[in-house]
PDB file of C-alpha atoms and ligand atoms in Angstrom:
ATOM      1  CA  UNK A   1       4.419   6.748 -17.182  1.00 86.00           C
ATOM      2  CA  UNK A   2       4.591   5.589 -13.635  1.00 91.00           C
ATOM      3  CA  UNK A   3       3.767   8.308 -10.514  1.00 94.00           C
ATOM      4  CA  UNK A   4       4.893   7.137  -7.630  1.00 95.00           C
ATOM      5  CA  UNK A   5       2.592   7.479  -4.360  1.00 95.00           C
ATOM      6  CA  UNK A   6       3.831   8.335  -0.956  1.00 94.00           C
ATOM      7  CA  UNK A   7       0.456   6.460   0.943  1.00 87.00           C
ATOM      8  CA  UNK A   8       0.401   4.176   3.101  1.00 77.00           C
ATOM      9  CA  UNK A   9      -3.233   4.605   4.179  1.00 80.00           C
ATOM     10  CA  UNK A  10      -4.759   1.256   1.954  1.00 81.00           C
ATOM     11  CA  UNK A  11      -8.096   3.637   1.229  1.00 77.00           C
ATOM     12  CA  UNK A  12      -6.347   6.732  -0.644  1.00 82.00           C
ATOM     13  CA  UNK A  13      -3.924   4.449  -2.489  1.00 84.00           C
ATOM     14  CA  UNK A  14      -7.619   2.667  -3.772  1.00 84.00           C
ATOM     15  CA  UNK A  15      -8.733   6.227  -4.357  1.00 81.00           C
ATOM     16  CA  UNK A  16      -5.728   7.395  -6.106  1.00 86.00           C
ATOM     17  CA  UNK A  17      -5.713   4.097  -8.106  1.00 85.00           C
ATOM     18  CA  UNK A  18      -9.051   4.271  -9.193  1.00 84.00           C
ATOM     19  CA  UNK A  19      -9.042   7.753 -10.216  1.00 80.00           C
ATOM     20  CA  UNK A  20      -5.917   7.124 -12.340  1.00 80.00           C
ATOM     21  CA  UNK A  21      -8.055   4.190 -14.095  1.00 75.00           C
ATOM     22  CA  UNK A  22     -10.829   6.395 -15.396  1.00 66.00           C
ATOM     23  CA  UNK A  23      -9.240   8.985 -18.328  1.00 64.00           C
ATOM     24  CA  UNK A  24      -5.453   8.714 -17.354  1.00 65.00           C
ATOM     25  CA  UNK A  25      -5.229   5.102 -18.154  1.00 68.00           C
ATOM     26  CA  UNK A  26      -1.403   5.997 -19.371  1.00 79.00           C
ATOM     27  CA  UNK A  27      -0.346   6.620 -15.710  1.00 86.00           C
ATOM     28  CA  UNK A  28       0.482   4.027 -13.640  1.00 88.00           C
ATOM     29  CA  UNK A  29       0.313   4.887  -9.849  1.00 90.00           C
ATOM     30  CA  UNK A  30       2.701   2.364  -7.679  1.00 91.00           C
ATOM     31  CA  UNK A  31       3.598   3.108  -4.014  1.00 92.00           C
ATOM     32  CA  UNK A  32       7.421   4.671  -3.518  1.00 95.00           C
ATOM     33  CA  UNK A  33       9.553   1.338  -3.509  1.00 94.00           C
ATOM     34  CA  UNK A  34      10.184   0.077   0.292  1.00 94.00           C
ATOM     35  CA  UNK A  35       7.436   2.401   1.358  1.00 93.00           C
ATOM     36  CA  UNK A  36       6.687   0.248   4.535  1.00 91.00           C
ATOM     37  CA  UNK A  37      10.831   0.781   6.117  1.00 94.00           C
ATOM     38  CA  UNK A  38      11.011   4.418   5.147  1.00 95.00           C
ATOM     39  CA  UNK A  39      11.330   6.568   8.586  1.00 94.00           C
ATOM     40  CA  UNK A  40       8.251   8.555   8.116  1.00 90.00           C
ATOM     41  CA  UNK A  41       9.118  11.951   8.613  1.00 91.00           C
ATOM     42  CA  UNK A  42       7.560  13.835  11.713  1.00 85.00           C
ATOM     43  CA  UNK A  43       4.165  15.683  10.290  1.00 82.00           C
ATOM     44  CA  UNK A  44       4.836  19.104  12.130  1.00 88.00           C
ATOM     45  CA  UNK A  45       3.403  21.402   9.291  1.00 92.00           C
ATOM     46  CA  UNK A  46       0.465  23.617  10.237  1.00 95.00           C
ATOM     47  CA  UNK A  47      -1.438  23.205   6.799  1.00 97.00           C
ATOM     48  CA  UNK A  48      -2.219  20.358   4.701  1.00 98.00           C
ATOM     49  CA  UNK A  49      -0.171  22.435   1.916  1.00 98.00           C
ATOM     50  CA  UNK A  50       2.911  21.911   4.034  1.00 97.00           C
ATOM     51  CA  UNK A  51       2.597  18.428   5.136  1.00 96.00           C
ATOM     52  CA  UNK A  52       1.934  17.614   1.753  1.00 97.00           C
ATOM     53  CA  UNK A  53       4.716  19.500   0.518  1.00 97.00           C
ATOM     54  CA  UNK A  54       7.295  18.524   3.038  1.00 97.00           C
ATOM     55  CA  UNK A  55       6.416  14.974   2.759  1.00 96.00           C
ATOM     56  CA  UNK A  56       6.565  14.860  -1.246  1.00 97.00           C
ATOM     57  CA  UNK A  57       9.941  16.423  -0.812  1.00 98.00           C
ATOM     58  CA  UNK A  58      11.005  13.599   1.264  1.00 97.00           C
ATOM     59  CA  UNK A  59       9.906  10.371  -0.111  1.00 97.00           C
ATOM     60  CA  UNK A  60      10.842  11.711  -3.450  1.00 98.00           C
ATOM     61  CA  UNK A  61      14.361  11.408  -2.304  1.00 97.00           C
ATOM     62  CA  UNK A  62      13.714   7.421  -2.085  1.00 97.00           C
ATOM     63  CA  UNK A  63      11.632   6.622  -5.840  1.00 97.00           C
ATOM     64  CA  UNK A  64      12.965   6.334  -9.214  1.00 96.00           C
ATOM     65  CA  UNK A  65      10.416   9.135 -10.545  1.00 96.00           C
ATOM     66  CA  UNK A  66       7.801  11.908  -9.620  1.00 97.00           C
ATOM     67  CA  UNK A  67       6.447  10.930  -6.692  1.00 97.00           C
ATOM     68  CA  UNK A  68       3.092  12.481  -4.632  1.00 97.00           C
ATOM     69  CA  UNK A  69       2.020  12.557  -1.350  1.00 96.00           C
ATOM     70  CA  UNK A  70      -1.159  14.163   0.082  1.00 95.00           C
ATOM     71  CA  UNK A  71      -2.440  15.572   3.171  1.00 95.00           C
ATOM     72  CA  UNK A  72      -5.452  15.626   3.904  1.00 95.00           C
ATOM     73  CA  UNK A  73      -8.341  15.983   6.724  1.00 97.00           C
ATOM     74  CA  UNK A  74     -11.742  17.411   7.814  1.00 98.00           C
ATOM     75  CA  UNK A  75     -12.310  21.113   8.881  1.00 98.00           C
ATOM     76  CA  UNK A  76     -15.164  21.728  10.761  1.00 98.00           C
ATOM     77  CA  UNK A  77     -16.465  25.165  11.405  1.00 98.00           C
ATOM     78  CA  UNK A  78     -17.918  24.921  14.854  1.00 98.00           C
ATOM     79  CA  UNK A  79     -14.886  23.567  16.452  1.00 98.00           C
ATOM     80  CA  UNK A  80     -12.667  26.015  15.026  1.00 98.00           C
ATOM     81  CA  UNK A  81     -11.299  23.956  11.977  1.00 98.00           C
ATOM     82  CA  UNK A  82     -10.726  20.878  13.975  1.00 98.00           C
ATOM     83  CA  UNK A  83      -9.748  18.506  13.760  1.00 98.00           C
ATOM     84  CA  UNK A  84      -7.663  20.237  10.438  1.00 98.00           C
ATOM     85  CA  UNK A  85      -4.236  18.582  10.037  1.00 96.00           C
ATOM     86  CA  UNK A  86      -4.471  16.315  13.137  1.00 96.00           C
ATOM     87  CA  UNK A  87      -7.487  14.454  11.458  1.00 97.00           C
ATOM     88  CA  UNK A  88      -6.070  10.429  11.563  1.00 93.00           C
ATOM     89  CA  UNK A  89      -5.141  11.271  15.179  1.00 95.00           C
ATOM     90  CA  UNK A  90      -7.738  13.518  16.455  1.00 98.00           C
ATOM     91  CA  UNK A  91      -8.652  10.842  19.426  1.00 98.00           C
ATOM     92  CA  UNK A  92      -5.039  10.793  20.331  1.00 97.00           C
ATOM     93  CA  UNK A  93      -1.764   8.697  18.785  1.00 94.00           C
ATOM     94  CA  UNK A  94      -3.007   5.269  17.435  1.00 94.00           C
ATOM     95  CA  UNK A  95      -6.298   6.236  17.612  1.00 96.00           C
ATOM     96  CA  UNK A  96      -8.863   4.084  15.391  1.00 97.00           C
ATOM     97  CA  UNK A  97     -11.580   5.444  12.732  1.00 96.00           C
ATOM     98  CA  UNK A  98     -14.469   4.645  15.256  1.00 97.00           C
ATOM     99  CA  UNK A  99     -12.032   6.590  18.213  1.00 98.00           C
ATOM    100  CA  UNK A 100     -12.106   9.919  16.000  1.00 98.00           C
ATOM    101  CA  UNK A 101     -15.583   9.529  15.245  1.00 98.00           C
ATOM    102  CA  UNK A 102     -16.849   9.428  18.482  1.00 98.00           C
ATOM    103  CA  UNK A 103     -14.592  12.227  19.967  1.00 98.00           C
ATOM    104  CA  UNK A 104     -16.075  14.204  17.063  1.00 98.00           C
ATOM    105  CA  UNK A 105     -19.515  13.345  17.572  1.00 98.00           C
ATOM    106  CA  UNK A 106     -18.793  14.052  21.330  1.00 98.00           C
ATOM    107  CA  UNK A 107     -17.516  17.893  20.726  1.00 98.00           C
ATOM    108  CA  UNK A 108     -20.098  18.815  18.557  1.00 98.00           C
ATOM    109  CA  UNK A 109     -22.855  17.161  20.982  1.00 98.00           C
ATOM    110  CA  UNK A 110     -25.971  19.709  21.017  1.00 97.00           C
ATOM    111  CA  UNK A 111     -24.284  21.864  18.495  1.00 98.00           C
ATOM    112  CA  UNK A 112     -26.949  22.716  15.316  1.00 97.00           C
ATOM    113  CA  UNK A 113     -24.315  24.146  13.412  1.00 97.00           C
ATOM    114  CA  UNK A 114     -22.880  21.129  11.661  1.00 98.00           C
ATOM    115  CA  UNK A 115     -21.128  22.703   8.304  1.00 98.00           C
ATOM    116  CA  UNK A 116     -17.716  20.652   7.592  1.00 98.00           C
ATOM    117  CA  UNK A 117     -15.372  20.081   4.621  1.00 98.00           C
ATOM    118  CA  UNK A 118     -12.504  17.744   3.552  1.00 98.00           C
ATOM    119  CA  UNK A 119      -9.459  19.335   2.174  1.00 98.00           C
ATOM    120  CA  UNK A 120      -6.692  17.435   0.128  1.00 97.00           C
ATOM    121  CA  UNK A 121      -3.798  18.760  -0.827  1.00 98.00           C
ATOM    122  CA  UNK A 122      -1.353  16.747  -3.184  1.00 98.00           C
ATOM    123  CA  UNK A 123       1.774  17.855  -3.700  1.00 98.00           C
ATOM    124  CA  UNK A 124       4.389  16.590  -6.740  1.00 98.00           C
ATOM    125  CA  UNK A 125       8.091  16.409  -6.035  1.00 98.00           C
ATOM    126  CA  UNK A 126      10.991  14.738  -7.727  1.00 98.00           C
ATOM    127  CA  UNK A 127      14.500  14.155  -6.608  1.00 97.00           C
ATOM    128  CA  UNK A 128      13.931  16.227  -3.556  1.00 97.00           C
ATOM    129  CA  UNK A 129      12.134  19.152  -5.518  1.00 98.00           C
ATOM    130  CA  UNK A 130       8.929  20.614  -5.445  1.00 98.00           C
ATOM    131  CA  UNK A 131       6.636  20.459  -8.801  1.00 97.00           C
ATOM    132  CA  UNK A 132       3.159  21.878  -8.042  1.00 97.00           C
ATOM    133  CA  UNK A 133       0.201  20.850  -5.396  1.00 98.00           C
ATOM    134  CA  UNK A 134      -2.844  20.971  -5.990  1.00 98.00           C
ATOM    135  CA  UNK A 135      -5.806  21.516  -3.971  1.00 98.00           C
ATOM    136  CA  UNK A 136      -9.402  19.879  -3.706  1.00 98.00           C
ATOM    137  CA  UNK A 137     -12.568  20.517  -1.770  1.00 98.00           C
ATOM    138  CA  UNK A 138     -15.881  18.840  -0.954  1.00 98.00           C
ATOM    139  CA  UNK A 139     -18.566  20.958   1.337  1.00 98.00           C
ATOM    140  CA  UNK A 140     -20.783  18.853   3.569  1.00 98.00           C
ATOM    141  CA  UNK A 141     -22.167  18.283   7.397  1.00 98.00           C
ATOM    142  CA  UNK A 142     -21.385  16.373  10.057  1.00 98.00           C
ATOM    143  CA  UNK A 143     -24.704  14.067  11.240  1.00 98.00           C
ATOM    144  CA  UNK A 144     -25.648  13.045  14.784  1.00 98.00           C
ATOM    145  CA  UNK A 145     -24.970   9.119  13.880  1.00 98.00           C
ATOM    146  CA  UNK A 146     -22.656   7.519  11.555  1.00 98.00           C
ATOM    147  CA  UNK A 147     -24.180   5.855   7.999  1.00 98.00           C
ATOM    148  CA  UNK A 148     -22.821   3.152   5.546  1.00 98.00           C
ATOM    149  CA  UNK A 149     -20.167   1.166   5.628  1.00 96.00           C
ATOM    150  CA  UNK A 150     -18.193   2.740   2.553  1.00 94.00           C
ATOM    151  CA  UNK A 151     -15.341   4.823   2.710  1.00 88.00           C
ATOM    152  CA  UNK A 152     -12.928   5.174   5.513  1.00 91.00           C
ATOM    153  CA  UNK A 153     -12.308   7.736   8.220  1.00 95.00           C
ATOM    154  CA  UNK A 154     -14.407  10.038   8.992  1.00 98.00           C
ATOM    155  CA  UNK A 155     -17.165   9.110   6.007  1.00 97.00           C
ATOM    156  CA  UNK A 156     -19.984   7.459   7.518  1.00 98.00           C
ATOM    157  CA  UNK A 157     -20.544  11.116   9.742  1.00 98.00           C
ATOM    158  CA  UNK A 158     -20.184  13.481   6.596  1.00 98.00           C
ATOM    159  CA  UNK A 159     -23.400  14.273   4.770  1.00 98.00           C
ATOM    160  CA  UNK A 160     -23.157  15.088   1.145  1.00 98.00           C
ATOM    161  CA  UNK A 161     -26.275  16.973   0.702  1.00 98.00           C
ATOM    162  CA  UNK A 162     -25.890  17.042  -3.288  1.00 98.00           C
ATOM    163  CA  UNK A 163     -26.372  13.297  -3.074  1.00 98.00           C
ATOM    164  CA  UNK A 164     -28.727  13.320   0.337  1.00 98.00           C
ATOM    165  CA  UNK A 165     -26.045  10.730   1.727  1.00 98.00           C
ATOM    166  CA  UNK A 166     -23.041   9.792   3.637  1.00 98.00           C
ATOM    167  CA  UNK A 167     -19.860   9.698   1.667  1.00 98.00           C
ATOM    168  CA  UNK A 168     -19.718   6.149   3.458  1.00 98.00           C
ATOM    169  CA  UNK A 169     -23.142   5.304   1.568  1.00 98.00           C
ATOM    170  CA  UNK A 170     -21.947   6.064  -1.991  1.00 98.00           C
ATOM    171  CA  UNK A 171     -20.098   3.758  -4.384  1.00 95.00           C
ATOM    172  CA  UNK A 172     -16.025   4.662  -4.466  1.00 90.00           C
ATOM    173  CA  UNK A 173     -16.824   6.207  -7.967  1.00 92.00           C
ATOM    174  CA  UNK A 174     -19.682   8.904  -6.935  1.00 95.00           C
ATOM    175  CA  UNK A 175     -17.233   9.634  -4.050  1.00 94.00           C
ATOM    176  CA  UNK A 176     -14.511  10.145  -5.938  1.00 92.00           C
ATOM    177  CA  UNK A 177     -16.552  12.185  -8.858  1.00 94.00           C
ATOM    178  CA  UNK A 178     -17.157  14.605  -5.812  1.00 96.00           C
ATOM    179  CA  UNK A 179     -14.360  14.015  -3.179  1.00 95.00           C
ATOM    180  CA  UNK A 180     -11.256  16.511  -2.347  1.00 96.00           C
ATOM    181  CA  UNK A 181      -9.115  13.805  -3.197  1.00 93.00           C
ATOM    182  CA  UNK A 182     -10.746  13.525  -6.728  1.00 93.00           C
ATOM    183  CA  UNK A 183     -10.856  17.071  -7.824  1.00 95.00           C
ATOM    184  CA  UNK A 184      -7.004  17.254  -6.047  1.00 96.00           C
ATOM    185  CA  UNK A 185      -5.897  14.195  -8.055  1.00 93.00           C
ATOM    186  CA  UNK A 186      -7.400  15.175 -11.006  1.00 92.00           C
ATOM    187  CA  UNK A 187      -5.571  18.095 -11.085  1.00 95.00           C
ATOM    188  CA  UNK A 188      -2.415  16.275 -10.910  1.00 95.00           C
ATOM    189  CA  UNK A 189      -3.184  14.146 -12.875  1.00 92.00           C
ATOM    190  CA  UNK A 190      -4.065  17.269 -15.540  1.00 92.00           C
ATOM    191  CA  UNK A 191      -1.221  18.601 -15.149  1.00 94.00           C
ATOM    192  CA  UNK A 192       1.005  15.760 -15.644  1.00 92.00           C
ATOM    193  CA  UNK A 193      -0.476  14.583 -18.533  1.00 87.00           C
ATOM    194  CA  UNK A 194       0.405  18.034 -19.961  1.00 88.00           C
ATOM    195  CA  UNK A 195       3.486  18.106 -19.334  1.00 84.00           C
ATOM    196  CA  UNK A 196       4.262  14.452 -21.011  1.00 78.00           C
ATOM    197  CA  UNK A 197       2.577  15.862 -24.148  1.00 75.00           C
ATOM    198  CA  UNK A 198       3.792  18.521 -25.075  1.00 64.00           C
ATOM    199  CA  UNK A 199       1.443  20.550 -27.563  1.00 62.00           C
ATOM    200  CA  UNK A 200       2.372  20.723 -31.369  1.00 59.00           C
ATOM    201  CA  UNK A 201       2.993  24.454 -31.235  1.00 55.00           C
ATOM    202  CA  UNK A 202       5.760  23.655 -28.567  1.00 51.00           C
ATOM    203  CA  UNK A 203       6.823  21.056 -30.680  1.00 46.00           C
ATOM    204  CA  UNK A 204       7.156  23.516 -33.277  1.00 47.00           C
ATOM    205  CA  UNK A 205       9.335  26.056 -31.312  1.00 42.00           C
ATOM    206  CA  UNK A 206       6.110  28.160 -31.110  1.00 35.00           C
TER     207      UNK A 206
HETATM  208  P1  IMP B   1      -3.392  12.097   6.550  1.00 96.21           P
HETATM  209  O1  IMP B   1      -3.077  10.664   6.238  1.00 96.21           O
HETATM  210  O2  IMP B   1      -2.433  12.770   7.465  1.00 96.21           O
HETATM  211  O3  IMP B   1      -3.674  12.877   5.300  1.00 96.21           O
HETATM  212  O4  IMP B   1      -4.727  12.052   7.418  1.00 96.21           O
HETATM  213  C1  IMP B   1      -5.936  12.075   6.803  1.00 96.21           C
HETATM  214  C2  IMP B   1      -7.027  11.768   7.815  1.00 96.21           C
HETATM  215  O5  IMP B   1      -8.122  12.637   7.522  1.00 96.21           O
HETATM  216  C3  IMP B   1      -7.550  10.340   7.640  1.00 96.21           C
HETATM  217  O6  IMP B   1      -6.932   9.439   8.508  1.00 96.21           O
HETATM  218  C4  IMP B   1      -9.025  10.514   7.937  1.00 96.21           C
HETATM  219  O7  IMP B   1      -9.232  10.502   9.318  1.00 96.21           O
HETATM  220  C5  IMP B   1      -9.325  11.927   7.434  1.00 96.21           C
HETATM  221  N1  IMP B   1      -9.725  11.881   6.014  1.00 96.21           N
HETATM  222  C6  IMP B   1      -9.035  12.350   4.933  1.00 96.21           C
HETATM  223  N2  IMP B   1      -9.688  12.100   3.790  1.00 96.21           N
HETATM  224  C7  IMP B   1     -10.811  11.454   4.141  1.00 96.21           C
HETATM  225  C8  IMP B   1     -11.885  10.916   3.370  1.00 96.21           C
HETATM  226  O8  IMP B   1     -11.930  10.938   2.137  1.00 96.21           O
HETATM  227  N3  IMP B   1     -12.862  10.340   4.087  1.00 96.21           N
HETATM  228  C9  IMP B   1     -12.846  10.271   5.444  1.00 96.21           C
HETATM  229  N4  IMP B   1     -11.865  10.719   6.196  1.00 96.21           N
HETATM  230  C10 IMP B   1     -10.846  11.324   5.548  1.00 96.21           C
END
């Protein structure tokens, strides 16, 4: 079966694609048709569990099938949770990777307590109606200097201590074995697969 994927971000749809690969071979993941000339609609949610929500909801409205869309971001402790759900624009509106990095390097300048996480949600709608969403999370800390060249966003600053390196230093696969948006899409993918087999006791009325 076919999911489609409300992404535009070239890294997650990788991600997504990748995980998909591994022990779901039987679901194909292919971006919502016309992705790129779909008004986005405005991200206004205070939680990643309602942007992802509201956006599922919306580009569902536009594919042939289930479609998913995720939100997701870092959450660091020290600055409150920031930068949370404004994450890709943290430096302000067309901000780069490097912009965000160094405005978060900046606010946590002298700061010793560094503990951060990344939080995906992904939520599952179809024809304009929610299915489930499903949550992942990876622990980590924020170092003084970026390392690696992996990964996108934020990666190269967030320490996975488990592995004693960046989440930009690690191959996509030991990211994803350990990422939020691994354990999040594995989920879905889970649950999916569930639901498109039925077990033989259902089969069998019981
Ligand atoms: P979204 O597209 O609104 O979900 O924004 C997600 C933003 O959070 C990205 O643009 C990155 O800045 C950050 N982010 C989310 N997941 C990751 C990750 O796996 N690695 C690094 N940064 C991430």
């Amino acid at each position: 079966m076919t999911l489609y994927c409300a992404t535009t971000n070239p890294g997650k749809l990788r991600e997504f694609r990748l995980a998909a690969g591994g022990s779901h071979a039987a679901i194909r993941i292919e971006p919502v048709p016309g992705l790129n000339v779909i008004p986005p609609p405005a991200e206004t949610g205070r939680t990643f569990r309602e942007n992802a929500v509201a956006k599922a909801i919306y580009y569902s409205r536009f594919a042939p099938g289930a479609t998913f869309a995720d939100d997701s971001g870092l959450v660091v402790d020290a600055l409150g949770g920031a930068p949370g759900v404004d994450s890709a624009h943290y430096a302000g509106p067309g901000a780069t990777d490097d912009d965000n990095n160094q405005l978060l390097l900046e606010r946590l300048r002298g700061i010793e307590e560094r503990a951060a996480r990344f939080v995906s949600v992904i939520a599952l709608a179809e024809d304009g109606r929610l299915i489930g969403a499903f949550e992942g999370v990876v622990e980590g800390w924020i170092l003084e200097a970026p390392r690696g060249s992996n990964g996108f966003g934020y990666d190269p600053l967030f320490l996975y201590p488990p592995y004693g390196r960046t989440l930009a230093e690690v191959s996509p696969e030991e990211k994803l074995a350990v990422s939020h948006r691994g354990k999040a899409l594995r989920a879905l993918l889970e649950f999916v697969a569930r639901l498109s087999s039925p077990s033989p006791g259902a089969r069998n009325g019981g």
